[in-house]
Amino acid sequence: MAIESIIQLSPKDKEELLKVLEGQVPAIRNRRETITRRMELNHAAWRGTHTRSFFKSDTFAHFIPAARRVVERFVTRGTQMLLPSSEFFEVYPGDELDDEAGKRAESTRAYLVYLFRKKLRTYSLVKQLLRCFLLYSRAVVKTGVRIERSGRETLIW
């Protein structure tokens, strides 16, 4: 289904508009090709396909591409800066003198730690975002829905 335009242009205006836009369309396409080429070169350098600048590790018998080494070092350091600990929240009991409230607060804290470490996996998510940002200049998250049944409860993650 095509979008119909309500704007009526005279043949002279159409020619002028065509002359203005004719030069910009290839420029827009060329800009996109430049961005795509840069992303392809970044990915090729990370995989080590088009370059011979490898880093020979002392502990491994294989070569690691230098670009991958730089990217992974940045990803590791960036993740440590963004998430120094998986416990980036605080849980306090409502009544600090009540032992039962302290146990409930500790239980809530343990559940949140489990949730962020095991279920949501924040470290791997942040690493994936940083790596994708370095390689492709944009951060893309692969997401999905997982349904777990435990007894009568249905959990959706």
Coordinates of C-alpha atoms in Angstrom, one line a residue, residues 5 10 16 21 39 49 56 59 65 73 84 86 89 111 118-119 121 126 128 130 133 135 145 150 156:
S5 CA 0.9 12.7 -1.0
S10 CA 4.2 22.4 -10.1
E16 CA 14.1 22.0 -8.6
L21 CA 17.7 15.7 -3.7
M39 CA 31.9 -2.1 11.3
T49 CA 40.9 -12.6 9.6
K56 CA 51.6 -14.6 21.2
T59 CA 50.5 -19.5 28.6
P65 CA 44.4 -11.4 17.6
R73 CA 40.7 -6.0 28.1
P84 CA 32.2 -3.5 40.8
S86 CA 26.9 -7.9 42.0
F89 CA 21.9 -2.6 46.3
Y111 CA 17.2 -13.5 46.7
K118 CA 22.0 -16.4 38.1
K119 CA 18.7 -15.3 36.4
R121 CA 23.3 -12.5 34.6
V126 CA 27.1 -5.7 30.5
Q128 CA 27.9 -8.2 25.7
L130 CA 30.3 -3.2 25.8
F133 CA 29.4 -1.1 21.3
L135 CA 32.7 -3.4 17.5
V145 CA 11.5 -15.0 27.3
S150 CA 7.9 -24.8 39.9
I156 CA 8.5 -15.8 33.4

